[in-house]
Short mmCIF file of N, CA, C and O in Angstrom, two decimals:
data_model
loop_
_atom_site.label_atom_id
_atom_site.label_comp_id
_atom_site.label_asym_id
_atom_site.label_seq_id
_atom_site.Cartn_x
_atom_site.Cartn_y
_atom_site.Cartn_z
N UNK A 26 0.88 -1.22 -0.25
CA UNK A 26 -0.17 0.14 -0.10
C UNK A 26 0.81 1.34 0.05
O UNK A 26 0.48 2.18 -0.73
N UNK A 27 2.13 1.19 0.89
CA UNK A 27 2.94 2.13 0.85
C UNK A 27 3.38 2.79 -0.75
O UNK A 27 3.20 3.92 -1.13
N UNK A 28 3.68 1.81 -1.40
CA UNK A 28 4.27 2.00 -2.64
C UNK A 28 3.18 2.60 -3.60
O UNK A 28 3.51 3.56 -4.40
N UNK A 29 2.02 2.14 -3.65
CA UNK A 29 0.68 2.44 -4.28
C UNK A 29 0.44 3.97 -4.07
O UNK A 29 0.14 4.71 -4.89
N UNK A 30 0.78 4.22 -2.44
CA UNK A 30 0.34 5.85 -2.31
C UNK A 30 1.52 6.66 -2.79
O UNK A 30 1.19 7.92 -3.14
N UNK A 31 2.80 6.11 -3.05
CA UNK A 31 3.90 7.26 -3.37
C UNK A 31 3.78 7.54 -4.90
O UNK A 31 3.66 8.30 -5.35
N UNK A 32 3.20 6.12 -5.54
CA UNK A 32 3.02 6.27 -7.11
C UNK A 32 1.98 7.15 -7.15
O UNK A 32 1.82 8.09 -8.29
N UNK A 33 1.06 7.23 -6.70
CA UNK A 33 -0.30 7.70 -6.98
C UNK A 33 0.01 9.30 -6.34
O UNK A 33 -0.53 10.23 -7.34
N UNK A 34 0.62 9.60 -5.12
CA UNK A 34 1.01 11.15 -5.08
C UNK A 34 1.76 11.70 -6.27
O UNK A 34 1.94 12.96 -6.47
N UNK A 35 2.82 10.91 -6.94
CA UNK A 35 3.48 11.48 -8.06
C UNK A 35 2.46 11.59 -9.06
O UNK A 35 2.84 12.52 -9.92
N UNK A 36 1.73 10.75 -9.50
CA UNK A 36 0.88 10.64 -10.74
C UNK A 36 -0.48 11.67 -10.83
O UNK A 36 -0.79 11.95 -11.91
N UNK A 37 -0.98 11.85 -9.41
CA UNK A 37 -2.18 12.46 -9.69
C UNK A 37 -1.88 13.96 -8.99
O UNK A 37 -1.54 14.15 -7.66
N UNK A 38 -2.50 14.96 -9.51
CA UNK A 38 -2.30 16.25 -9.18
C UNK A 38 -3.38 17.01 -9.37
O UNK A 38 -4.27 16.53 -10.41
N UNK A 39 -4.01 18.05 -8.57
CA UNK A 39 -5.23 18.52 -8.84
C UNK A 39 -4.96 19.46 -10.21
O UNK A 39 -4.25 19.78 -10.48
N UNK A 40 -6.44 19.53 -10.77
CA UNK A 40 -6.49 20.12 -12.00
C UNK A 40 -7.07 21.51 -11.73
O UNK A 40 -7.95 21.36 -11.14
N UNK A 41 -6.24 22.72 -11.93
CA UNK A 41 -6.50 23.78 -11.93
C UNK A 41 -8.11 24.20 -12.56
O UNK A 41 -8.27 23.69 -13.76
N UNK A 42 -8.68 25.17 -12.19
CA UNK A 42 -9.94 25.45 -12.75
C UNK A 42 -9.72 26.42 -14.27
O UNK A 42 -8.71 27.08 -13.85
N UNK A 43 -10.31 26.14 -15.29
CA UNK A 43 -10.13 26.68 -16.37
C UNK A 43 -10.44 28.17 -16.49
O UNK A 43 -11.60 28.34 -15.55
N UNK A 44 -9.96 29.26 -17.16
CA UNK A 44 -10.49 30.47 -16.99
C UNK A 44 -11.76 30.84 -17.59
O UNK A 44 -12.81 31.24 -17.51
N UNK A 45 -11.99 30.10 -18.99
CA UNK A 45 -13.26 30.12 -19.69
C UNK A 45 -13.49 28.54 -19.83
O UNK A 45 -12.90 27.86 -20.13
N UNK A 46 -14.93 28.20 -19.28
CA UNK A 46 -15.44 27.11 -19.34
C UNK A 46 -16.87 27.03 -20.05
O UNK A 46 -17.27 28.14 -20.44
N UNK A 47 -17.35 25.86 -20.55
CA UNK A 47 -18.26 25.73 -21.28
C UNK A 47 -19.41 25.32 -20.24
O UNK A 47 -20.57 24.92 -21.10
N UNK A 48 -19.25 25.64 -19.10
CA UNK A 48 -20.33 25.35 -17.96
C UNK A 48 -20.38 26.40 -17.23
O UNK A 48 -19.48 27.11 -16.67
N UNK A 49 -21.58 26.42 -16.48
CA UNK A 49 -21.57 27.25 -15.27
C UNK A 49 -21.74 26.44 -14.03
O UNK A 49 -22.68 25.89 -13.85
N UNK A 50 -20.66 26.64 -13.22
CA UNK A 50 -20.76 25.82 -12.04
C UNK A 50 -21.96 25.95 -11.19
O UNK A 50 -22.09 24.95 -10.49
N UNK A 51 -22.16 27.09 -11.07
CA UNK A 51 -23.36 27.62 -9.82
C UNK A 51 -24.93 26.51 -10.67
O UNK A 51 -25.74 26.42 -9.49
N UNK A 52 -24.55 26.27 -11.81
CA UNK A 52 -25.98 25.84 -12.51
C UNK A 52 -25.68 24.12 -12.76
O UNK A 52 -26.66 23.58 -12.77
N UNK A 53 -24.36 23.94 -13.26
CA UNK A 53 -24.37 22.72 -13.76
C UNK A 53 -23.22 21.62 -12.94
O UNK A 53 -23.32 20.49 -13.23
N UNK A 54 -22.69 21.86 -11.68
CA UNK A 54 -21.80 21.21 -11.00
C UNK A 54 -22.36 20.56 -9.77
O UNK A 54 -22.72 21.56 -8.90
N UNK A 55 -22.35 19.47 -9.66
CA UNK A 55 -22.41 18.81 -8.32
C UNK A 55 -21.27 17.77 -7.83
O UNK A 55 -20.94 17.24 -8.82
N UNK A 56 -20.90 18.15 -6.69
CA UNK A 56 -19.79 17.27 -6.29
C UNK A 56 -20.50 16.22 -5.14
O UNK A 56 -21.35 16.46 -4.16
N UNK A 57 -20.25 15.20 -5.35
CA UNK A 57 -20.74 13.72 -4.60
C UNK A 57 -19.74 13.20 -3.95
O UNK A 57 -18.51 12.90 -4.55
N UNK A 58 -19.57 12.97 -2.75
CA UNK A 58 -18.45 12.76 -1.75
C UNK A 58 -19.00 11.42 -0.96
O UNK A 58 -19.43 11.68 -0.07
N UNK A 59 -18.39 10.49 -1.18
CA UNK A 59 -18.83 9.29 -0.10
C UNK A 59 -17.55 9.29 0.92
O UNK A 59 -16.38 9.31 0.72
N UNK A 60 -17.94 9.18 2.17
CA UNK A 60 -17.19 9.29 3.41
C UNK A 60 -17.84 8.55 4.46
O UNK A 60 -18.67 8.51 4.73
N UNK A 61 -16.66 8.06 5.24
CA UNK A 61 -17.14 7.36 6.58
C UNK A 61 -16.34 8.14 7.46
O UNK A 61 -16.09 7.66 8.89
N UNK A 62 -15.42 9.31 7.44
CA UNK A 62 -15.02 9.78 8.40
C UNK A 62 -14.78 11.46 8.16
O UNK A 62 -15.41 11.60 6.97
N UNK A 63 -14.86 12.11 9.38
CA UNK A 63 -14.74 13.68 9.09
C UNK A 63 -13.88 14.36 9.98
O UNK A 63 -13.86 14.40 11.01
N UNK A 64 -12.61 14.41 9.26
CA UNK A 64 -11.51 14.87 9.93
C UNK A 64 -11.14 16.58 9.54
O UNK A 64 -11.60 16.77 8.88
N UNK A 65 -10.11 16.67 9.99
CA UNK A 65 -9.34 17.92 9.19
C UNK A 65 -9.26 17.98 7.96
O UNK A 65 -9.30 19.13 7.12
N UNK A 66 -8.64 16.82 7.73
CA UNK A 66 -8.40 16.76 5.88
C UNK A 66 -9.67 16.84 5.27
O UNK A 66 -10.00 17.70 4.13
N UNK A 67 -10.96 16.66 5.69
CA UNK A 67 -12.31 16.86 5.18
C UNK A 67 -12.66 18.12 5.18
O UNK A 67 -13.23 18.70 4.29
N UNK A 68 -12.31 18.77 6.19
CA UNK A 68 -12.77 20.33 6.31
C UNK A 68 -11.63 21.13 5.14
O UNK A 68 -12.39 21.74 4.39
N UNK A 69 -10.57 20.64 4.98
CA UNK A 69 -9.81 21.15 3.93
C UNK A 69 -10.19 21.21 2.58
O UNK A 69 -10.10 22.07 1.78
N UNK A 70 -10.57 19.88 2.33
CA UNK A 70 -11.09 19.38 1.15
C UNK A 70 -12.48 20.29 0.94
O UNK A 70 -12.63 20.91 -0.19
N UNK A 71 -13.42 20.31 1.85
CA UNK A 71 -14.57 21.15 1.67
C UNK A 71 -14.38 22.63 1.44
O UNK A 71 -15.06 23.22 0.36
N UNK A 72 -13.20 23.18 1.52
CA UNK A 72 -13.01 24.48 1.40
C UNK A 72 -12.46 24.56 0.06
O UNK A 72 -12.70 25.46 -0.90
N UNK A 73 -12.03 23.57 -0.29
CA UNK A 73 -11.38 23.71 -1.86
C UNK A 73 -12.59 23.27 -2.71
O UNK A 73 -12.48 23.77 -3.93
N UNK A 74 -13.38 22.45 -2.36
CA UNK A 74 -14.67 22.37 -3.07
C UNK A 74 -15.31 23.74 -3.38
O UNK A 74 -16.06 23.86 -4.38
N UNK A 75 -15.55 24.53 -2.18
CA UNK A 75 -16.27 25.76 -2.36
C UNK A 75 -15.86 26.71 -2.95
O UNK A 75 -16.55 27.42 -3.73
N UNK A 76 -14.36 26.51 -3.37
CA UNK A 76 -13.77 27.57 -4.30
C UNK A 76 -14.34 27.45 -5.66
O UNK A 76 -14.49 28.58 -6.40
N UNK A 77 -14.57 26.41 -6.23
CA UNK A 77 -15.27 26.09 -7.38
C UNK A 77 -16.76 26.43 -7.62
O UNK A 77 -17.26 26.73 -8.60
N UNK A 78 -17.39 26.80 -6.28
CA UNK A 78 -18.66 27.14 -6.27
C UNK A 78 -19.70 26.37 -7.17
O UNK A 78 -20.37 26.66 -8.10
N UNK A 79 -19.64 25.08 -6.59
CA UNK A 79 -20.64 24.22 -7.42
C UNK A 79 -22.22 24.60 -6.78
O UNK A 79 -22.22 25.44 -6.07
N UNK A 80 -23.15 23.81 -7.50
CA UNK A 80 -24.43 24.21 -7.37
C UNK A 80 -24.75 23.34 -5.77
O UNK A 80 -25.57 23.72 -5.12
N UNK A 81 -24.14 22.23 -5.92
CA UNK A 81 -24.31 21.49 -4.52
C UNK A 81 -23.20 20.34 -4.21
O UNK A 81 -22.61 20.32 -5.44
N UNK A 82 -23.07 20.24 -3.08
CA UNK A 82 -22.14 19.08 -2.49
C UNK A 82 -23.08 18.06 -1.98
O UNK A 82 -23.56 18.31 -0.78
N UNK A 83 -23.01 17.10 -2.21
CA UNK A 83 -23.76 16.03 -1.77
C UNK A 83 -22.47 14.77 -1.06
O UNK A 83 -21.69 14.19 -1.52
N UNK A 84 -22.91 14.83 0.31
CA UNK A 84 -21.99 13.99 1.20
C UNK A 84 -22.93 12.70 1.40
O UNK A 84 -23.89 12.89 2.24
N UNK A 85 -22.01 11.46 1.08
CA UNK A 85 -23.07 10.46 1.25
C UNK A 85 -22.25 9.46 2.64
O UNK A 85 -20.82 9.35 2.39
N UNK A 86 -22.71 9.16 3.53
CA UNK A 86 -22.13 8.56 4.62
C UNK A 86 -23.14 7.79 5.41
O UNK A 86 -24.11 7.58 5.05
N UNK A 87 -22.53 7.23 6.30
CA UNK A 87 -23.28 6.31 7.37
C UNK A 87 -24.13 7.10 8.31
O UNK A 87 -23.88 8.31 8.39
N UNK A 88 -25.08 6.76 8.71
CA UNK A 88 -26.20 7.48 9.80
C UNK A 88 -25.59 7.87 10.67
O UNK A 88 -25.65 8.91 11.53
N UNK A 89 -24.63 7.15 11.51
CA UNK A 89 -23.90 7.75 12.90
C UNK A 89 -22.79 8.80 12.37
O UNK A 89 -22.55 9.18 13.46
N UNK A 90 -22.55 8.82 11.21
CA UNK A 90 -21.56 10.15 10.97
C UNK A 90 -22.60 11.33 10.22
O UNK A 90 -21.96 12.52 10.25
N UNK A 91 -23.94 11.30 10.57
CA UNK A 91 -24.47 12.42 10.05
C UNK A 91 -24.44 13.56 10.91
O UNK A 91 -24.31 14.93 10.36
N UNK A 92 -24.53 13.51 12.46
CA UNK A 92 -24.38 14.50 13.09
C UNK A 92 -22.88 15.37 12.91
O UNK A 92 -22.69 16.45 12.76
N UNK A 93 -21.77 14.65 13.42
CA UNK A 93 -20.42 15.35 13.15
C UNK A 93 -20.40 15.88 11.51
O UNK A 93 -19.64 16.99 11.41
N UNK A 94 -20.72 15.22 10.72
CA UNK A 94 -20.51 15.89 9.30
C UNK A 94 -21.39 17.13 9.03
O UNK A 94 -21.14 18.05 8.57
N UNK A 95 -22.69 17.30 9.89
CA UNK A 95 -23.68 18.29 9.81
C UNK A 95 -22.79 19.53 10.42
O UNK A 95 -22.90 20.68 10.09
N UNK A 96 -22.33 19.23 11.48
CA UNK A 96 -21.44 20.20 12.51
C UNK A 96 -20.54 20.84 11.52
O UNK A 96 -19.99 21.94 11.60
N UNK A 97 -19.63 19.75 10.87
CA UNK A 97 -18.43 20.32 10.02
C UNK A 97 -18.95 21.08 8.82
O UNK A 97 -18.41 22.04 8.43
N UNK A 98 -20.22 20.57 8.15
CA UNK A 98 -20.63 21.26 6.93
C UNK A 98 -21.13 22.76 7.56
O UNK A 98 -20.67 23.73 6.90
N UNK A 99 -21.67 23.08 8.53
CA UNK A 99 -22.18 24.10 9.33
C UNK A 99 -20.78 25.42 9.35
O UNK A 99 -21.10 26.30 9.30
N UNK A 100 -19.77 24.52 9.88
CA UNK A 100 -18.69 25.46 10.22
C UNK A 100 -17.99 25.71 8.96
O UNK A 100 -17.27 26.67 8.85
N UNK A 101 -18.22 24.97 8.08
CA UNK A 101 -17.46 25.42 6.58
C UNK A 101 -18.24 26.46 5.85
O UNK A 101 -17.77 27.54 5.32
#
């Protein structure tokens, strides 16, 4: 797993948002996030998702994580 993570960190980089797009993020983009954890990394990721101003962000999780994720979403 360690080797796979190292290779993935070299191979995958965030793609910057283009200056001129053929879509309107506020109308056309939905981010779907499956998760079972809500830590500081999730908060950082949420801030980066919000930069793109998507129409909506759907967080799919277990029932027991609903409360903590709702608190995190409210704080972001």
